[in-house]
Amino acid sequence: MRLDLRLIAEMIPSGATVLDIGCGDGALLAHLTAEKGADARGIEIDMAQATQAVAAGLAVIQGDADHDLAFYPDGAFDYVVLSRTLQAVERPREVLRQMLRIGRHAVVSFPNFGHWLLRWQLLSKGRMPVTETWHREWYETPNIHPCTIRDFFDLCRLDGYEVVRWLAVDDRGMRAPWTRAPRLANLFGEQALFLLRRG
């Protein structure tokens, strides 16, 4: 299972009701169901991946985070997950609002565009960066709203979301030791995970 998904699974308690937005082939759903007894469901925009998840016996529907979350009732889930998808949705602020309407908690992971290597590539080459995390050329990437850890903290403050827990890690799973220093985490963390609730 992908690193950020393993870390997300650690944030979700046993027996929780979970909606995984952009669930892909359902790896996180399968883990949460088998290991934590969660009532886990998913929504995935890619029909092939949604079909693969359903074939594996998972409760997944084909849908679009930008438009379909409005159909879920208030407070339907304990946790709503958005892993490495925030930067690819059309309306990230609205998606976050919907997540915290339909769930008591939101878990969000995203690649950090403030990482020092990305900054260095932009400064030294004057071109959009390509790294292990940001691994596609600018004209092939689904990422339309890249953000940094500092950007995300600012958005949470603006919209009144409480950051219950957050961490920054690299792609090999080393946790950045700057949980009290968002500016340093923004510089050295390759990806970020946030656990949120309404303020």
mmCIF file of C-alpha atoms in Angstrom, residues 1-188:
data_model
loop_
_atom_site.group_PDB
_atom_site.id
_atom_site.type_symbol
_atom_site.label_atom_id
_atom_site.label_comp_id
_atom_site.label_asym_id
_atom_site.label_seq_id
_atom_site.Cartn_x
_atom_site.Cartn_y
_atom_site.Cartn_z
ATOM 1 C CA MET A 1 0.000 0.000 0.000
ATOM 2 C CA ARG A 2 1.252 3.484 -0.855
ATOM 3 C CA LEU A 3 3.025 5.349 1.960
ATOM 4 C CA ASP A 4 0.430 8.081 2.463
ATOM 5 C CA LEU A 5 -2.337 5.456 2.564
ATOM 6 C CA ARG A 6 -0.538 3.564 5.348
ATOM 7 C CA LEU A 7 -0.209 6.787 7.330
ATOM 8 C CA ILE A 8 -3.861 7.661 6.721
ATOM 9 C CA ALA A 9 -4.892 4.213 7.961
ATOM 10 C CA GLU A 10 -3.038 4.934 11.219
ATOM 11 C CA MET A 11 -5.234 8.012 11.749
ATOM 12 C CA ILE A 12 -8.521 6.099 11.461
ATOM 13 C CA PRO A 13 -9.790 4.139 14.484
ATOM 14 C CA SER A 14 -11.288 0.658 14.369
ATOM 15 C CA GLY A 15 -14.962 0.411 13.453
ATOM 16 C CA ALA A 16 -15.162 3.844 11.833
ATOM 17 C CA THR A 17 -17.409 4.678 8.888
ATOM 18 C CA VAL A 18 -15.198 5.939 6.051
ATOM 19 C CA LEU A 19 -15.637 7.457 2.610
ATOM 20 C CA ASP A 20 -12.491 7.417 0.459
ATOM 21 C CA ILE A 21 -12.718 9.988 -2.349
ATOM 22 C CA GLY A 22 -10.501 9.133 -5.302
ATOM 23 C CA CYS A 23 -10.034 5.644 -3.893
ATOM 24 C CA GLY A 24 -8.321 4.206 -6.987
ATOM 25 C CA ASP A 25 -8.316 0.401 -6.903
ATOM 26 C CA GLY A 26 -9.532 0.428 -3.282
ATOM 27 C CA ALA A 27 -6.281 -0.484 -1.492
ATOM 28 C CA LEU A 28 -7.072 1.708 1.521
ATOM 29 C CA LEU A 29 -10.681 0.485 1.674
ATOM 30 C CA ALA A 30 -9.566 -3.152 1.634
ATOM 31 C CA HIS A 31 -7.042 -2.497 4.404
ATOM 32 C CA LEU A 32 -9.479 -0.589 6.619
ATOM 33 C CA THR A 33 -12.163 -3.250 6.179
ATOM 34 C CA ALA A 34 -9.864 -6.211 6.860
ATOM 35 C CA GLU A 35 -7.606 -4.745 9.553
ATOM 36 C CA LYS A 36 -9.858 -2.255 11.354
ATOM 37 C CA GLY A 37 -13.386 -3.564 10.788
ATOM 38 C CA ALA A 38 -14.328 -0.270 9.170
ATOM 39 C CA ASP A 39 -17.473 0.316 7.158
ATOM 40 C CA ALA A 40 -15.448 1.714 4.233
ATOM 41 C CA ARG A 41 -16.830 2.961 0.930
ATOM 42 C CA GLY A 42 -15.235 4.710 -2.017
ATOM 43 C CA ILE A 43 -15.827 7.034 -4.927
ATOM 44 C CA GLU A 44 -13.523 6.991 -7.965
ATOM 45 C CA ILE A 45 -13.670 9.032 -11.173
ATOM 46 C CA ASP A 46 -11.772 6.476 -13.278
ATOM 47 C CA MET A 47 -14.237 3.790 -14.402
ATOM 48 C CA ALA A 48 -11.554 1.128 -14.897
ATOM 49 C CA GLN A 49 -10.255 1.532 -11.339
ATOM 50 C CA ALA A 50 -13.768 1.691 -9.883
ATOM 51 C CA THR A 51 -14.636 -1.526 -11.730
ATOM 52 C CA GLN A 52 -11.470 -3.191 -10.425
ATOM 53 C CA ALA A 53 -12.383 -2.233 -6.855
ATOM 54 C CA VAL A 54 -15.953 -3.527 -7.229
ATOM 55 C CA ALA A 55 -14.627 -6.786 -8.711
ATOM 56 C CA ALA A 56 -12.530 -7.154 -5.549
ATOM 57 C CA GLY A 57 -15.733 -6.957 -3.490
ATOM 58 C CA LEU A 58 -15.377 -3.355 -2.339
ATOM 59 C CA ALA A 59 -18.208 -0.820 -2.026
ATOM 60 C CA VAL A 60 -17.067 1.667 -4.680
ATOM 61 C CA ILE A 61 -19.048 3.818 -7.091
ATOM 62 C CA GLN A 62 -17.873 5.778 -10.097
ATOM 63 C CA GLY A 63 -18.176 9.487 -9.390
ATOM 64 C CA ASP A 64 -16.589 12.919 -9.406
ATOM 65 C CA ALA A 65 -15.535 14.675 -6.186
ATOM 66 C CA ASP A 66 -16.211 18.091 -7.689
ATOM 67 C CA HIS A 67 -19.897 17.348 -8.309
ATOM 68 C CA ASP A 68 -21.119 14.212 -6.545
ATOM 69 C CA LEU A 69 -20.320 14.918 -2.877
ATOM 70 C CA ALA A 70 -23.341 17.235 -2.674
ATOM 71 C CA PHE A 71 -25.612 14.159 -2.842
ATOM 72 C CA TYR A 72 -24.318 12.686 0.439
ATOM 73 C CA PRO A 73 -26.241 13.580 3.633
ATOM 74 C CA ASP A 74 -24.745 15.642 6.453
ATOM 75 C CA GLY A 75 -22.698 13.664 8.976
ATOM 76 C CA ALA A 76 -22.908 10.386 7.037
ATOM 77 C CA PHE A 77 -19.324 9.297 7.871
ATOM 78 C CA ASP A 78 -16.861 9.450 10.737
ATOM 79 C CA TYR A 79 -13.943 10.054 8.339
ATOM 80 C CA VAL A 80 -13.784 11.305 4.765
ATOM 81 C CA VAL A 81 -10.436 10.714 3.024
ATOM 82 C CA LEU A 82 -8.904 12.570 0.080
ATOM 83 C CA SER A 83 -5.477 11.125 -0.704
ATOM 84 C CA ARG A 84 -3.240 12.819 -3.264
ATOM 85 C CA THR A 85 -6.297 14.185 -5.042
ATOM 86 C CA LEU A 86 -6.751 17.716 -3.664
ATOM 87 C CA GLN A 87 -4.406 19.208 -6.256
ATOM 88 C CA ALA A 88 -6.312 17.506 -9.096
ATOM 89 C CA VAL A 89 -9.874 18.621 -8.319
ATOM 90 C CA GLU A 90 -11.415 21.669 -9.978
ATOM 91 C CA ARG A 91 -12.692 23.267 -6.768
ATOM 92 C CA PRO A 92 -10.498 22.170 -3.840
ATOM 93 C CA ARG A 93 -12.052 24.610 -1.364
ATOM 94 C CA GLU A 94 -15.568 23.362 -2.121
ATOM 95 C CA VAL A 95 -14.454 19.723 -1.967
ATOM 96 C CA LEU A 96 -13.004 20.332 1.522
ATOM 97 C CA ARG A 97 -16.223 22.056 2.592
ATOM 98 C CA GLN A 98 -18.269 19.086 1.395
ATOM 99 C CA MET A 99 -15.912 16.617 3.103
ATOM 100 C CA LEU A 100 -16.399 18.316 6.461
ATOM 101 C CA ARG A 101 -20.142 18.532 5.906
ATOM 102 C CA ILE A 102 -20.591 14.810 5.266
ATOM 103 C CA GLY A 103 -17.872 13.644 7.695
ATOM 104 C CA ARG A 104 -16.961 14.445 11.286
ATOM 105 C CA HIS A 105 -13.295 14.367 10.282
ATOM 106 C CA ALA A 106 -11.420 14.847 7.013
ATOM 107 C CA VAL A 107 -8.059 13.279 6.222
ATOM 108 C CA VAL A 108 -6.198 14.975 3.378
ATOM 109 C CA SER A 109 -2.824 14.093 1.843
ATOM 110 C CA PHE A 110 -1.093 15.984 -0.932
ATOM 111 C CA PRO A 111 2.349 16.407 -2.471
ATOM 112 C CA ASN A 112 4.008 19.558 -1.136
ATOM 113 C CA PHE A 113 4.867 22.013 -3.909
ATOM 114 C CA GLY A 114 6.992 23.997 -1.434
ATOM 115 C CA HIS A 115 9.661 21.271 -1.124
ATOM 116 C CA TRP A 116 13.221 22.577 -1.562
ATOM 117 C CA LEU A 117 13.956 20.382 -4.613
ATOM 118 C CA LEU A 118 10.992 21.812 -6.515
ATOM 119 C CA ARG A 119 12.061 25.327 -5.599
ATOM 120 C CA TRP A 120 15.617 24.582 -6.742
ATOM 121 C CA GLN A 121 14.490 23.137 -10.072
ATOM 122 C CA LEU A 122 12.319 26.182 -10.756
ATOM 123 C CA LEU A 123 15.127 28.554 -9.773
ATOM 124 C CA SER A 124 17.998 26.788 -11.547
ATOM 125 C CA LYS A 125 16.261 25.503 -14.681
ATOM 126 C CA GLY A 126 13.293 27.820 -15.003
ATOM 127 C CA ARG A 127 11.087 24.822 -15.820
ATOM 128 C CA MET A 128 8.271 22.980 -14.071
ATOM 129 C CA PRO A 129 9.879 20.435 -11.731
ATOM 130 C CA VAL A 130 9.893 16.667 -12.206
ATOM 131 C CA THR A 131 10.646 14.526 -9.128
ATOM 132 C CA GLU A 132 9.613 11.137 -7.714
ATOM 133 C CA THR A 133 6.510 12.764 -6.227
ATOM 134 C CA TRP A 134 5.790 15.168 -9.121
ATOM 135 C CA HIS A 135 6.679 12.620 -11.782
ATOM 136 C CA ARG A 136 4.849 13.848 -14.896
ATOM 137 C CA GLU A 137 5.608 16.607 -17.330
ATOM 138 C CA TRP A 138 3.452 19.727 -16.899
ATOM 139 C CA TYR A 139 1.419 18.928 -20.025
ATOM 140 C CA GLU A 140 0.543 15.406 -18.809
ATOM 141 C CA THR A 141 -0.181 16.008 -15.141
ATOM 142 C CA PRO A 142 -3.709 15.956 -13.678
ATOM 143 C CA ASN A 143 -2.519 18.455 -11.045
ATOM 144 C CA ILE A 144 -4.224 21.788 -11.633
ATOM 145 C CA HIS A 145 -4.024 23.277 -8.110
ATOM 146 C CA PRO A 146 -0.619 22.439 -6.601
ATOM 147 C CA CYS A 147 -0.225 23.839 -3.095
ATOM 148 C CA THR A 148 2.253 23.962 -0.257
ATOM 149 C CA ILE A 149 1.924 23.030 3.396
ATOM 150 C CA ARG A 150 1.801 26.732 4.285
ATOM 151 C CA ASP A 151 -0.934 27.306 1.683
ATOM 152 C CA PHE A 152 -3.003 24.526 3.230
ATOM 153 C CA PHE A 153 -2.607 25.887 6.776
ATOM 154 C CA ASP A 154 -3.754 29.274 5.462
ATOM 155 C CA LEU A 155 -6.838 27.742 3.821
ATOM 156 C CA CYS A 156 -7.749 25.914 7.040
ATOM 157 C CA ARG A 157 -7.506 29.188 8.981
ATOM 158 C CA LEU A 158 -9.537 31.034 6.353
ATOM 159 C CA ASP A 159 -12.373 28.497 6.389
ATOM 160 C CA GLY A 160 -12.286 27.782 10.128
ATOM 161 C CA TYR A 161 -11.100 24.144 10.059
ATOM 162 C CA GLU A 162 -9.298 22.791 13.093
ATOM 163 C CA VAL A 163 -6.066 20.958 12.309
ATOM 164 C CA VAL A 164 -6.224 18.032 14.754
ATOM 165 C CA ARG A 165 -2.990 16.462 13.551
ATOM 166 C CA TRP A 166 -0.564 16.956 10.682
ATOM 167 C CA LEU A 167 2.742 15.578 9.506
ATOM 168 C CA ALA A 168 5.185 15.864 6.641
ATOM 169 C CA VAL A 169 7.089 12.908 5.187
ATOM 170 C CA ASP A 170 9.384 12.050 2.327
ATOM 171 C CA ASP A 171 8.591 9.385 -0.264
ATOM 172 C CA ARG A 172 10.544 6.763 1.685
ATOM 173 C CA GLY A 173 8.428 7.241 4.795
ATOM 174 C CA MET A 174 10.816 9.288 6.892
ATOM 175 C CA ARG A 175 8.691 11.639 8.957
ATOM 176 C CA ALA A 176 9.901 15.183 8.979
ATOM 177 C CA PRO A 177 10.699 16.180 12.578
ATOM 178 C CA TRP A 178 9.240 19.679 12.251
ATOM 179 C CA THR A 179 5.688 19.215 13.520
ATOM 180 C CA ARG A 180 6.080 22.427 15.520
ATOM 181 C CA ALA A 181 7.687 24.293 12.605
ATOM 182 C CA PRO A 182 5.427 24.385 9.533
ATOM 183 C CA ARG A 183 7.901 26.611 7.657
ATOM 184 C CA LEU A 184 10.632 23.956 7.914
ATOM 185 C CA ALA A 185 8.189 21.164 7.080
ATOM 186 C CA ASN A 186 7.114 23.200 4.053
ATOM 187 C CA LEU A 187 10.738 23.319 2.908
ATOM 188 C CA PHE A 188 11.748 19.706 3.587
#
